[in-house]
Coordinates of C-alpha atoms in Angstrom, one line a residue:
X1 CA 49.1 82.4 15.5
X2 CA 52.5 84.5 15.0
X3 CA 54.3 82.9 17.8
X4 CA 53.1 79.8 16.7
X5 CA 54.4 79.7 13.2
X6 CA 57.6 81.4 15.2
X7 CA 58.3 77.9 16.8
X8 CA 57.4 76.2 13.8
X9 CA 60.1 77.8 11.7
X10 CA 62.4 77.3 15.0
X11 CA 61.9 73.7 14.8
X12 CA 62.7 73.6 11.4
X13 CA 65.3 75.0 11.5
X14 CA 66.4 73.1 14.4
X15 CA 66.4 69.6 12.4
X16 CA 68.0 70.4 9.8
X17 CA 72.1 69.1 10.7
X18 CA 74.2 72.2 8.9
X19 CA 74.4 74.4 12.2
X20 CA 72.3 77.8 11.3
X21 CA 75.8 79.9 11.4
X22 CA 77.8 77.8 9.0
X23 CA 75.0 77.7 6.8
X24 CA 76.1 79.5 3.5
X25 CA 72.4 78.8 2.0
X26 CA 69.7 76.3 1.9
X27 CA 67.0 75.8 -1.1
X28 CA 64.8 72.8 -1.8
X29 CA 64.9 70.7 -4.4
X30 CA 61.9 69.0 -5.6
X31 CA 61.3 66.3 -8.2
X32 CA 59.4 63.9 -9.9
X33 CA 55.8 66.0 -9.1
X34 CA 54.2 63.7 -12.0
X35 CA 51.4 66.4 -11.9
X36 CA 48.2 64.3 -13.9
X37 CA 48.4 61.6 -11.6
X38 CA 46.4 60.6 -9.3
X39 CA 47.9 62.9 -5.9
X40 CA 50.2 64.6 -8.2
X41 CA 48.4 68.2 -8.2
X42 CA 47.5 67.6 -4.3
X43 CA 51.0 66.7 -3.3
X44 CA 52.7 69.2 -5.0
X45 CA 50.3 72.1 -3.8
X46 CA 51.2 71.1 -0.3
X47 CA 54.9 71.0 -0.6
X48 CA 54.3 74.3 -2.1
X49 CA 52.2 75.5 1.1
X50 CA 55.3 74.2 3.1
X51 CA 58.3 75.7 1.4
X52 CA 56.3 79.0 1.5
X53 CA 56.6 78.9 5.4
X54 CA 60.3 78.2 5.7
X55 CA 62.6 81.5 5.4
X56 CA 65.6 79.9 5.5
X57 CA 64.8 78.3 1.7
X58 CA 66.3 80.7 -0.8
X59 CA 65.4 79.2 -3.7
X60 CA 63.9 75.7 -5.5
X61 CA 64.7 73.6 -7.6
X62 CA 62.4 71.2 -9.6
X63 CA 64.5 68.6 -11.5
X64 CA 62.0 67.4 -14.0
X65 CA 59.0 64.8 -14.6
X66 CA 56.5 67.5 -13.5
X67 CA 54.1 66.2 -15.5
X68 CA 52.9 62.6 -16.4
X69 CA 52.3 62.9 -19.7
X70 CA 53.8 66.6 -20.8
X71 CA 50.0 67.4 -22.6
X72 CA 49.6 71.3 -22.3
X73 CA 46.8 71.2 -19.6
X74 CA 48.8 69.7 -17.6
X75 CA 52.2 71.6 -17.4
X76 CA 49.8 75.2 -17.0
X77 CA 48.5 73.6 -14.0
X78 CA 51.9 72.6 -12.7
X79 CA 52.6 76.2 -13.7
X80 CA 49.8 77.7 -11.6
X81 CA 50.9 75.9 -8.5
X82 CA 54.4 76.2 -8.5
X83 CA 53.9 79.8 -9.4
X84 CA 52.3 80.2 -6.1
X85 CA 55.7 80.0 -4.3
X86 CA 57.0 83.1 -2.3
X87 CA 60.5 83.0 -3.4
X88 CA 62.5 82.0 -7.3
X89 CA 62.7 78.8 -8.2
X90 CA 64.1 77.2 -11.3
X91 CA 63.1 74.1 -13.5
X92 CA 64.0 71.4 -16.0
X93 CA 61.8 68.8 -17.8
X94 CA 62.0 65.1 -17.6
X95 CA 61.0 62.3 -19.6
X96 CA 57.6 62.5 -18.9
X97 CA 57.4 66.1 -19.9
X98 CA 59.1 64.9 -22.9
X99 CA 58.7 61.9 -24.8
X100 CA 54.4 62.1 -24.4
X101 CA 54.5 65.5 -25.3
X102 CA 51.6 66.8 -27.3
X103 CA 53.1 69.8 -28.8
X104 CA 56.4 68.5 -29.4
X105 CA 58.3 69.8 -26.0
X106 CA 57.4 74.0 -27.4
X107 CA 55.3 74.1 -24.6
X108 CA 57.4 73.5 -21.4
X109 CA 59.3 76.0 -22.9
X110 CA 56.3 78.6 -23.6
X111 CA 54.7 77.8 -20.6
X112 CA 58.2 77.3 -18.3
X113 CA 60.4 80.6 -20.3
X114 CA 62.9 77.8 -21.4
X115 CA 64.1 73.9 -20.5
X116 CA 67.7 75.0 -19.3
X117 CA 68.5 77.1 -16.7
X118 CA 71.9 78.6 -15.1
X119 CA 72.1 81.3 -12.4
X120 CA 74.8 82.2 -10.2
X121 CA 73.9 82.1 -5.8
X122 CA 76.7 83.2 -3.2
X123 CA 79.2 81.7 -4.8
X124 CA 78.2 78.9 -6.7
X125 CA 76.9 78.5 -10.5
X126 CA 74.0 76.4 -10.7
X127 CA 73.1 74.7 -14.4
X128 CA 70.0 72.5 -15.3
X129 CA 69.6 70.9 -18.8
X130 CA 66.7 68.8 -20.5
X131 CA 67.3 64.7 -20.2
X132 CA 65.0 63.6 -23.0
X133 CA 64.3 61.3 -24.6
X134 CA 62.1 63.7 -26.2
X135 CA 59.5 62.8 -28.2
X136 CA 61.1 59.6 -29.5
X137 CA 61.3 56.8 -27.4
X138 CA 64.6 55.7 -25.9
X139 CA 67.1 56.0 -23.2
X140 CA 67.5 59.5 -21.8
X141 CA 69.2 62.0 -23.8
X142 CA 70.4 65.7 -23.5
X143 CA 69.5 67.4 -26.3
X144 CA 72.0 68.7 -28.9
X145 CA 70.6 71.9 -28.6
X146 CA 70.9 71.9 -25.3
X147 CA 75.0 71.0 -25.8
X148 CA 75.3 73.7 -28.0
X149 CA 74.0 76.1 -24.9
X150 CA 76.1 74.4 -22.3
X151 CA 79.1 74.6 -24.3
X152 CA 78.1 78.6 -24.8
X153 CA 78.1 79.1 -20.9
X154 CA 80.8 77.4 -20.4
X155 CA 83.4 79.6 -22.6
X156 CA 81.5 82.7 -21.4
X157 CA 82.5 82.1 -17.8
X158 CA 86.2 81.0 -18.0
X159 CA 86.9 80.9 -14.1
X160 CA 87.5 77.2 -14.0
X161 CA 87.8 77.4 -9.5
X162 CA 83.9 78.5 -9.4
X163 CA 82.4 75.8 -8.1
X164 CA 79.7 74.4 -9.6
X165 CA 76.2 72.5 -9.3
X166 CA 74.6 70.7 -11.9
X167 CA 71.4 69.3 -12.7
X168 CA 69.7 67.0 -15.0
X169 CA 66.8 64.8 -14.1
X170 CA 68.5 61.8 -15.1
X171 CA 72.0 60.1 -13.5
X172 CA 75.0 60.7 -15.1
X173 CA 75.3 57.3 -16.3
X174 CA 75.1 55.1 -19.0
X175 CA 70.8 55.6 -18.5
X176 CA 71.3 58.5 -20.6
X177 CA 72.8 57.7 -24.0
X178 CA 75.9 60.9 -24.6
X179 CA 76.2 60.9 -20.7
X180 CA 79.9 61.8 -21.9
X181 CA 78.7 64.7 -23.7
X182 CA 78.4 66.7 -20.7
X183 CA 80.7 64.6 -18.3
X184 CA 83.8 65.3 -20.7
X185 CA 82.3 69.4 -21.0
X186 CA 82.5 69.7 -16.7
X187 CA 85.8 67.8 -16.7
X188 CA 88.0 70.6 -15.9
X189 CA 85.2 72.5 -13.8
X190 CA 85.3 72.5 -10.2
X191 CA 81.8 70.9 -10.1
X192 CA 81.2 69.5 -6.6
X193 CA 77.8 67.6 -6.9
X194 CA 75.8 66.8 -9.7
X195 CA 71.4 66.1 -8.4
X196 CA 68.8 64.2 -10.5
X197 CA 65.5 62.8 -10.0
X198 CA 64.0 60.0 -11.9
X199 CA 64.1 57.1 -9.9
X200 CA 62.2 58.7 -7.1
X201 CA 64.4 57.6 -4.3
X202 CA 67.3 59.2 -2.1
X203 CA 70.2 57.8 -3.3
X204 CA 74.1 58.7 -3.3
X205 CA 76.3 57.9 -6.2
X206 CA 79.7 58.8 -7.7
X207 CA 79.4 59.7 -11.5
X208 CA 83.1 59.6 -12.5
X209 CA 84.5 60.8 -9.6
X210 CA 82.1 63.3 -9.2
X211 CA 79.2 62.8 -6.0
X212 CA 75.9 62.8 -7.2
X213 CA 72.9 62.2 -5.5
X214 CA 69.0 60.9 -7.0
X215 CA 66.3 62.7 -5.2
X216 CA 63.0 61.5 -3.8
X217 CA 60.0 62.4 -5.9
X218 CA 57.4 64.2 -4.6
X219 CA 54.4 61.9 -4.3
X220 CA 53.6 60.1 -1.9
X221 CA 53.2 56.5 -3.2
X222 CA 52.0 54.3 -1.0
X223 CA 52.1 57.1 2.2
X224 CA 49.7 59.7 3.0
X225 CA 52.1 62.3 2.1
X226 CA 55.1 62.7 -0.3
X227 CA 58.6 65.5 0.5
X228 CA 61.2 66.7 -0.9
X229 CA 64.7 67.2 0.5
X230 CA 66.4 70.0 1.6
X231 CA 70.0 71.1 0.9
X232 CA 72.1 73.0 2.9
X233 CA 74.9 74.2 1.6
X234 CA 77.9 74.7 4.1
X235 CA 81.7 75.4 3.9
X236 CA 82.5 71.9 3.4
X237 CA 79.7 70.0 2.9
X238 CA 76.7 69.7 1.3
X239 CA 73.8 68.3 3.8
X240 CA 70.2 66.8 2.5
X241 CA 67.5 66.7 5.1
X242 CA 64.2 64.9 4.0
X243 CA 61.4 67.2 4.8
X244 CA 58.0 66.1 4.9
X245 CA 55.5 68.8 4.1
X246 CA 53.8 70.0 7.1
X247 CA 54.9 68.1 9.8
X248 CA 58.6 67.3 10.0
X249 CA 62.1 67.7 9.0
X250 CA 64.2 64.1 8.8
X251 CA 67.8 63.5 9.8
X252 CA 70.4 64.2 7.7
X253 CA 70.4 61.4 5.3
X254 CA 73.7 62.1 3.5
X255 CA 76.5 64.6 3.0
X256 CA 79.0 65.4 0.6
X257 CA 82.2 67.0 1.0
X258 CA 82.7 69.9 -1.3
X259 CA 86.6 70.7 0.1
X260 CA 89.1 70.7 -2.9
X261 CA 88.5 69.9 -6.1
X262 CA 86.9 66.7 -7.9
X263 CA 88.9 63.3 -8.4
X264 CA 87.8 63.1 -11.4
X265 CA 88.0 59.4 -13.2
X266 CA 91.3 59.5 -15.6
X267 CA 90.2 57.3 -19.0
X268 CA 86.5 57.2 -18.2
X269 CA 84.7 54.1 -20.1
X270 CA 83.8 55.8 -23.5
X271 CA 81.3 54.0 -26.0
X272 CA 83.3 51.9 -28.8
X273 CA 83.6 51.8 -32.6
X274 CA 85.7 49.4 -32.9
X275 CA 83.1 47.2 -34.2
X276 CA 83.2 49.3 -37.5
X277 CA 87.1 47.5 -38.2
X278 CA 85.1 44.2 -39.1
X279 CA 83.1 46.2 -41.5
X280 CA 85.7 48.0 -43.8
X281 CA 83.3 47.6 -46.9
X282 CA 81.1 50.3 -45.2
X283 CA 82.6 53.4 -45.4
X284 CA 81.0 57.7 -44.5
X285 CA 80.9 59.8 -47.8
X286 CA 80.0 63.0 -46.1
X287 CA 78.4 63.5 -43.0
X288 CA 76.7 66.9 -41.1
X289 CA 76.5 67.9 -37.5
X290 CA 73.7 69.5 -36.8
X291 CA 73.3 72.3 -33.9
X292 CA 69.8 70.4 -32.5
X293 CA 68.9 67.6 -32.3
X294 CA 66.9 65.2 -35.5
X295 CA 63.9 63.8 -34.6
X296 CA 62.6 62.6 -38.6
X297 CA 63.3 60.5 -41.0
X298 CA 64.5 62.5 -44.4
X299 CA 62.7 62.6 -47.8
X300 CA 65.3 61.6 -51.0
X301 CA 64.7 63.2 -54.2
X302 CA 66.5 62.7 -57.1
X303 CA 69.6 65.2 -56.2
X304 CA 68.7 66.4 -52.4
X305 CA 68.1 65.2 -49.0
X306 CA 65.9 66.9 -47.2
X307 CA 66.0 66.9 -43.8
X308 CA 64.4 68.5 -40.6
X309 CA 65.7 68.9 -37.0
X310 CA 64.8 70.3 -33.5
X311 CA 65.6 74.0 -34.1
X312 CA 63.2 74.8 -36.1
X313 CA 65.3 74.6 -40.1
X314 CA 63.9 72.9 -42.7
X315 CA 67.3 71.9 -44.3
X316 CA 68.3 70.4 -48.5
X317 CA 71.6 69.1 -49.0
X318 CA 73.1 67.8 -52.5
X319 CA 73.0 64.5 -52.5
X320 CA 76.4 63.3 -53.8
X321 CA 78.1 66.1 -51.8
X322 CA 76.2 67.1 -48.6
X323 CA 76.5 70.9 -49.3
X324 CA 73.5 72.7 -48.4
X325 CA 71.5 74.3 -50.9
X326 CA 69.1 75.8 -49.3
X327 CA 67.4 76.6 -45.2
X328 CA 64.1 77.4 -44.4
X329 CA 63.5 78.3 -40.6
X330 CA 60.0 77.8 -39.0
X331 CA 58.8 78.7 -35.7
X332 CA 59.0 75.7 -33.4
X333 CA 61.1 72.0 -33.1
X334 CA 60.3 70.4 -35.8
X335 CA 60.0 66.1 -35.6
X336 CA 58.5 65.7 -38.6
X337 CA 59.6 63.8 -41.8
X338 CA 59.5 65.9 -44.5
X339 CA 57.1 64.7 -47.4
X340 CA 58.2 65.7 -51.1
X341 CA 56.0 65.5 -53.8
X342 CA 55.2 67.8 -57.7
X343 CA 58.1 69.7 -56.4
X344 CA 56.9 70.2 -53.0
X345 CA 58.2 69.9 -49.7
X346 CA 55.4 69.3 -47.1
X347 CA 56.4 69.7 -43.2
X348 CA 53.9 70.3 -40.5
X349 CA 55.9 71.6 -37.3
X350 CA 55.3 72.1 -33.5
X351 CA 54.2 75.6 -33.5
X352 CA 51.1 74.9 -35.2
X353 CA 51.8 75.2 -39.1
X354 CA 51.5 73.4 -41.9
X355 CA 54.3 74.5 -44.1
X356 CA 54.5 73.8 -48.0
X357 CA 58.1 74.7 -49.6
X358 CA 59.2 74.8 -53.2
X359 CA 61.7 72.1 -53.5
X360 CA 64.0 74.0 -55.9
X361 CA 65.1 76.4 -53.4
X362 CA 63.5 76.1 -50.3
X363 CA 60.5 79.1 -50.7
X364 CA 57.6 79.4 -49.4
X365 CA 54.6 78.7 -51.4
X366 CA 52.1 78.3 -48.5
X367 CA 51.4 78.1 -44.6
X368 CA 48.2 76.8 -43.4
X369 CA 48.2 77.8 -39.1
X370 CA 46.5 74.4 -37.4
X371 CA 44.7 74.7 -33.7
X372 CA 48.3 73.1 -31.9
X373 CA 51.5 71.6 -32.3
X374 CA 51.9 69.2 -34.9
X375 CA 54.7 66.2 -34.0
X376 CA 53.2 63.6 -36.9
X377 CA 54.2 63.7 -40.6
X378 CA 52.0 64.5 -43.6
X379 CA 51.3 61.7 -45.8
X380 CA 50.4 61.8 -49.6
X381 CA 47.2 60.8 -51.1
X382 CA 46.1 61.7 -54.9
X383 CA 47.8 65.1 -54.4
X384 CA 46.6 65.8 -51.0
X385 CA 48.9 66.1 -48.0
X386 CA 47.3 64.1 -45.4
X387 CA 48.5 65.2 -41.4
X388 CA 47.0 64.7 -38.1
X389 CA 47.8 66.7 -35.3
X390 CA 47.6 67.4 -31.6
X391 CA 43.9 69.0 -31.5
X392 CA 42.0 65.8 -32.4
X393 CA 42.2 66.5 -36.1
X394 CA 43.1 65.3 -39.3
X395 CA 43.0 67.3 -41.9
X396 CA 43.7 67.2 -46.1
X397 CA 45.1 70.0 -48.2
X398 CA 45.7 70.0 -51.5
X399 CA 49.6 70.1 -52.1
X400 CA 49.2 72.6 -55.2
X401 CA 46.8 75.0 -53.5
X402 CA 46.8 74.9 -49.8
X403 CA 42.9 74.6 -50.1
X404 CA 42.0 72.5 -47.5
X405 CA 39.8 69.1 -48.7
X406 CA 38.7 67.9 -45.8
X407 CA 38.8 68.1 -41.9
X408 CA 38.1 65.1 -39.2
X409 CA 37.9 66.5 -35.8
X410 CA 37.5 63.4 -34.0
X411 CA 40.9 62.2 -33.1
X412 CA 41.1 61.1 -29.5
X413 CA 44.8 61.7 -28.2
X414 CA 47.6 63.1 -30.3
X415 CA 49.1 62.0 -33.2
X416 CA 52.9 61.2 -33.9
X417 CA 52.4 58.7 -36.3
X418 CA 52.5 58.9 -40.1
X419 CA 49.8 57.5 -41.3
X420 CA 49.7 54.4 -44.1
X421 CA 47.4 55.0 -47.1
X422 CA 46.1 51.8 -48.3
X423 CA 43.6 51.4 -51.3
X424 CA 41.7 54.7 -50.4
X425 CA 42.1 54.6 -46.6
X426 CA 44.4 56.6 -44.7
X427 CA 45.5 54.4 -41.5
X428 CA 46.9 55.7 -38.2
X429 CA 47.2 55.2 -34.1
X430 CA 47.2 57.9 -31.3
X431 CA 48.0 58.3 -27.9
X432 CA 44.6 58.0 -27.1
X433 CA 44.4 54.1 -27.6
X434 CA 42.1 54.6 -31.0
X435 CA 43.5 53.4 -34.2
X436 CA 41.6 54.7 -37.3
X437 CA 40.5 53.9 -41.1
X438 CA 39.5 57.9 -43.2
X439 CA 38.2 57.7 -46.4
X440 CA 41.5 59.2 -48.1
X441 CA 39.3 61.4 -50.2
X442 CA 36.9 62.9 -48.2
X443 CA 38.1 61.7 -44.3
X444 CA 34.8 60.7 -43.5
X445 CA 35.6 58.2 -40.3
X446 CA 35.6 54.4 -42.1
X447 CA 36.2 53.0 -38.4
X448 CA 38.0 53.2 -34.9
X449 CA 39.7 50.5 -32.9
X450 CA 41.0 50.9 -29.2
X451 CA 43.2 48.1 -27.6
X452 CA 41.0 48.7 -24.4
X453 CA 43.3 50.0 -22.3
X454 CA 43.1 52.5 -19.7
X455 CA 46.9 53.6 -19.6
X456 CA 47.6 56.1 -23.2
X457 CA 50.9 55.2 -22.4
X458 CA 49.9 51.4 -24.2
X459 CA 48.5 53.5 -27.3
X460 CA 49.6 52.2 -30.8
X461 CA 50.8 56.0 -31.6
X462 CA 54.7 55.9 -32.5
X463 CA 54.7 53.4 -35.3
X464 CA 54.6 53.5 -38.4
X465 CA 51.7 50.9 -39.2
X466 CA 51.7 49.0 -42.9
X467 CA 49.3 47.4 -44.2
X468 CA 48.7 44.6 -47.3
X469 CA 46.6 42.1 -48.2
X470 CA 43.6 43.9 -46.8
X471 CA 44.7 43.7 -42.8
X472 CA 46.8 46.7 -41.3
X473 CA 49.8 45.5 -38.8
X474 CA 50.5 47.3 -36.0
X475 CA 52.3 47.0 -32.9
X476 CA 52.6 49.3 -29.7
X477 CA 53.7 49.3 -26.4
X478 CA 51.9 47.1 -24.9
X479 CA 53.8 44.6 -26.7
X480 CA 51.3 43.3 -28.8
X481 CA 51.3 42.6 -32.5
X482 CA 47.3 43.0 -33.9
X483 CA 46.5 42.6 -37.4
X484 CA 42.8 43.7 -38.4
X485 CA 40.8 44.1 -41.3
X486 CA 41.3 47.1 -43.5
X487 CA 37.7 47.1 -44.6
X488 CA 35.7 46.9 -40.9
X489 CA 38.1 47.7 -38.3
X490 CA 37.6 43.9 -36.7
X491 CA 40.8 42.0 -35.0
X492 CA 42.1 39.4 -37.5
X493 CA 44.3 38.1 -34.8
X494 CA 46.4 40.1 -32.1
X495 CA 49.4 38.3 -30.3
X496 CA 51.3 39.3 -27.0
X497 CA 54.9 36.4 -27.3
X498 CA 55.9 36.7 -24.2
X499 CA 59.6 35.6 -25.3
X500 CA 59.5 38.4 -27.7
X501 CA 58.2 41.9 -27.0
X502 CA 57.3 43.7 -29.8
X503 CA 57.0 47.1 -29.4
X504 CA 56.9 50.4 -31.9
X505 CA 59.3 49.3 -34.7
X506 CA 58.1 48.0 -37.7
X507 CA 58.3 47.6 -41.3
X508 CA 57.0 45.6 -44.7
X509 CA 58.9 44.1 -47.4
X510 CA 58.7 45.9 -51.2
X511 CA 57.2 43.2 -52.3
X512 CA 54.7 43.0 -49.5
X513 CA 55.1 39.2 -48.5
X514 CA 57.0 39.7 -44.8
X515 CA 55.7 42.1 -42.3
X516 CA 58.5 43.0 -39.4
X517 CA 59.0 43.2 -36.4
X518 CA 61.7 44.6 -33.9
X519 CA 62.1 43.5 -30.5
X520 CA 62.5 44.7 -27.1
X521 CA 65.4 42.0 -27.0
X522 CA 67.5 42.7 -29.6
X523 CA 65.8 40.4 -32.3
X524 CA 63.5 41.0 -35.7
X525 CA 61.3 39.0 -37.0
X526 CA 59.3 38.1 -40.1
X527 CA 55.9 37.6 -40.2
X528 CA 54.1 36.1 -43.8
X529 CA 52.0 38.9 -44.9
X530 CA 49.7 37.0 -47.0
X531 CA 48.6 34.4 -43.7
X532 CA 45.6 35.5 -41.8
X533 CA 47.1 33.7 -38.9
X534 CA 50.2 34.4 -37.3
X535 CA 52.9 32.8 -39.4
X536 CA 56.4 33.7 -38.0
X537 CA 59.3 33.2 -41.3
X538 CA 62.1 33.5 -39.1
X539 CA 64.1 35.4 -36.2
X540 CA 67.1 36.5 -37.0
X541 CA 70.2 35.5 -35.0
X542 CA 71.3 38.7 -34.5
X543 CA 71.7 39.7 -30.4
X544 CA 71.4 43.9 -30.7
X545 CA 70.6 44.0 -26.7
X546 CA 67.9 45.6 -24.9
X547 CA 66.1 48.0 -27.8
X548 CA 63.0 50.6 -27.6
X549 CA 63.7 52.5 -30.5
X550 CA 60.3 53.1 -32.7
X551 CA 62.4 53.9 -36.0
X552 CA 61.0 52.0 -38.9
X553 CA 62.3 48.7 -40.6
X554 CA 63.0 49.8 -44.4
X555 CA 64.2 46.4 -47.0
X556 CA 65.9 47.4 -50.3
X557 CA 67.3 45.1 -52.5
X558 CA 67.5 42.0 -50.0
X559 CA 68.6 44.0 -47.3
X560 CA 67.0 44.8 -44.2
X561 CA 68.3 48.2 -42.7
X562 CA 67.9 47.7 -39.1
X563 CA 68.6 51.5 -36.5
X564 CA 68.8 51.1 -33.0
X565 CA 68.7 53.1 -30.1
X566 CA 72.3 53.1 -29.3
X567 CA 73.7 54.4 -33.0
X568 CA 74.4 51.3 -34.5
X569 CA 72.7 50.5 -38.0
X570 CA 72.2 46.5 -38.9
X571 CA 71.6 45.7 -42.0
X572 CA 70.4 41.5 -42.4
X573 CA 69.7 39.6 -44.8
X574 CA 66.1 39.7 -45.8
X575 CA 65.6 36.0 -46.6
X576 CA 66.9 34.8 -43.0
X577 CA 67.5 37.8 -40.6
X578 CA 71.6 36.5 -40.9
X579 CA 73.8 39.8 -40.4
X580 CA 75.4 41.3 -43.5
X581 CA 77.1 44.0 -42.0
X582 CA 76.8 47.1 -39.0
X583 CA 78.2 50.3 -38.5
X584 CA 78.6 52.8 -35.5
X585 CA 78.0 56.3 -35.7
X586 CA 76.6 58.0 -32.6
X587 CA 75.6 56.4 -29.2
X588 CA 72.1 58.1 -29.4
X589 CA 69.0 57.2 -31.2
X590 CA 68.9 56.0 -34.9
X591 CA 65.7 57.5 -37.0
X592 CA 65.8 55.4 -40.2
X593 CA 68.6 53.8 -42.7
X594 CA 67.1 55.1 -46.6
X595 CA 68.9 53.1 -48.8
X596 CA 69.1 55.6 -52.2
X597 CA 70.5 52.7 -53.6
X598 CA 72.0 49.1 -53.1
X599 CA 75.5 51.1 -52.4
X600 CA 74.6 54.2 -50.6
X601 CA 72.3 54.6 -47.3
X602 CA 71.7 58.0 -45.8
X603 CA 71.0 57.6 -41.8
X604 CA 70.4 60.0 -39.4
X605 CA 70.7 60.1 -35.7
X606 CA 68.9 61.9 -32.8
X607 CA 72.1 63.6 -31.6
X608 CA 72.0 65.8 -35.1
X609 CA 74.4 63.3 -37.2
X610 CA 73.4 63.3 -40.8
X611 CA 75.7 60.6 -43.2
X612 CA 75.8 59.2 -46.0
X613 CA 76.9 55.6 -46.1
X614 CA 78.6 53.7 -48.8
X615 CA 78.9 50.4 -49.0
X616 CA 81.7 48.7 -51.2
X617 CA 81.2 45.4 -53.3

């Protein structure tokens, strides 16, 4: 047996392109394992067993999409498999681990210890960051807190000649909304290569003068066995060989010359803000840059703006000046929109706690623990805070005392939305392909509608639903707009428009005459909310480009505010959808735009920017 094992190891070494005597070290790049899919677990187990029999591999890097749905169960299962490795390993999340995360991306950090990595190996510095999108659907985005972390790493390491290998799940191009934030930080460094997954194939790139390599998925796809890459680091090259676990190491499919410094592209393309010059009436009154992402709307009181971030902070600013009034630190990332009611601020958190703070000073009034993380937002009903979580429960607490009034435990999948309270009913969807109506006073289930999809990613879970005239309106990733009777849950109509793909972004006019929906083609549709048939009133002539940003739409005083995934806020005429103005303040997802009055709007973006815009006559 030992002789056979020795022969196997010799054959593995012989298949590698780099001569053994010239190789500084080798590592395995395993990506897109998607544990939770049909073959994900078996494919990963086979790869781990294969790597364990190859002593020439020094360590392993897992570059994202470790799981299919980012669930706690999938993360724990993947960790139990990966820890069978008999050598060091390093890991970062991908979009599948973060966008549909029932824990609000906390469980990845809890299970794996972090969402970034930094380590040295034989003279090379390896840096890995998260790619997003975190919780909110859109293009990828390196989280703001990861950029702050990267700044700290670079400040600590002053040797700019040190060779760097950078890893992210996404390619370093415009598929990441803030690709330039990473590249600009690394431009004066000796970056030898940037590695990624995401595309499931082996492919070579050049990103602004730096070599890039995408590696194949570990999934077998249509083949009997999956695979991964072995990367050999030599004094002058990086050599990539695809490995079929238990079978063979293929000939090198790519080599990267590592002699000399990278030939960084001079004056690379960057997002343009030139559109703002055409609308000088829109000015920034004040702005704040957070050290973490912002993934929710804000609450506006008479003199304060209350908001949250993914560093677990709940903050209050002065509405007029933007100056800090108070800060409270919770125990996990927060993606919930604060609820302000009767002098209290209610914020559900991914640490599984519902926090109730005093509006005047941010001091805690009460805290209530639940069974799991909460990534949804609270809704108010008759002195109650109604909160649906990730543990199958929807609960209502008395805001004044924190007393639990009711608890419904029949929710399938986790909840991301903000429930809509309509005629004593709580209306919300979940990532279990269901939409619920509960009695707001008692929590008693009234009805439960399902779209019949087998794929949970088609759930009506991310949109903020609206209701009027005994009808509830929802849009979802299956591209259907659905209207349900609020009394029975029966369908009034359900339609998939092949020319106008609705997704998760919608709203209703203050007079409830119109329901709005944004399309993936980048236009806005207005429907007659009072009709029992699908009656489109107008289709906006404004072209916003490809749009999957799920942020809700708000109308105020005849102006419809439309957030986008590219950092642009549009103001359209509510009468016909024509453009009034647009303003770009980021290149990342805009959460919402919340009018204070006709001339003042509070808006924020996923990369931690909070602004007060002043629109002058």
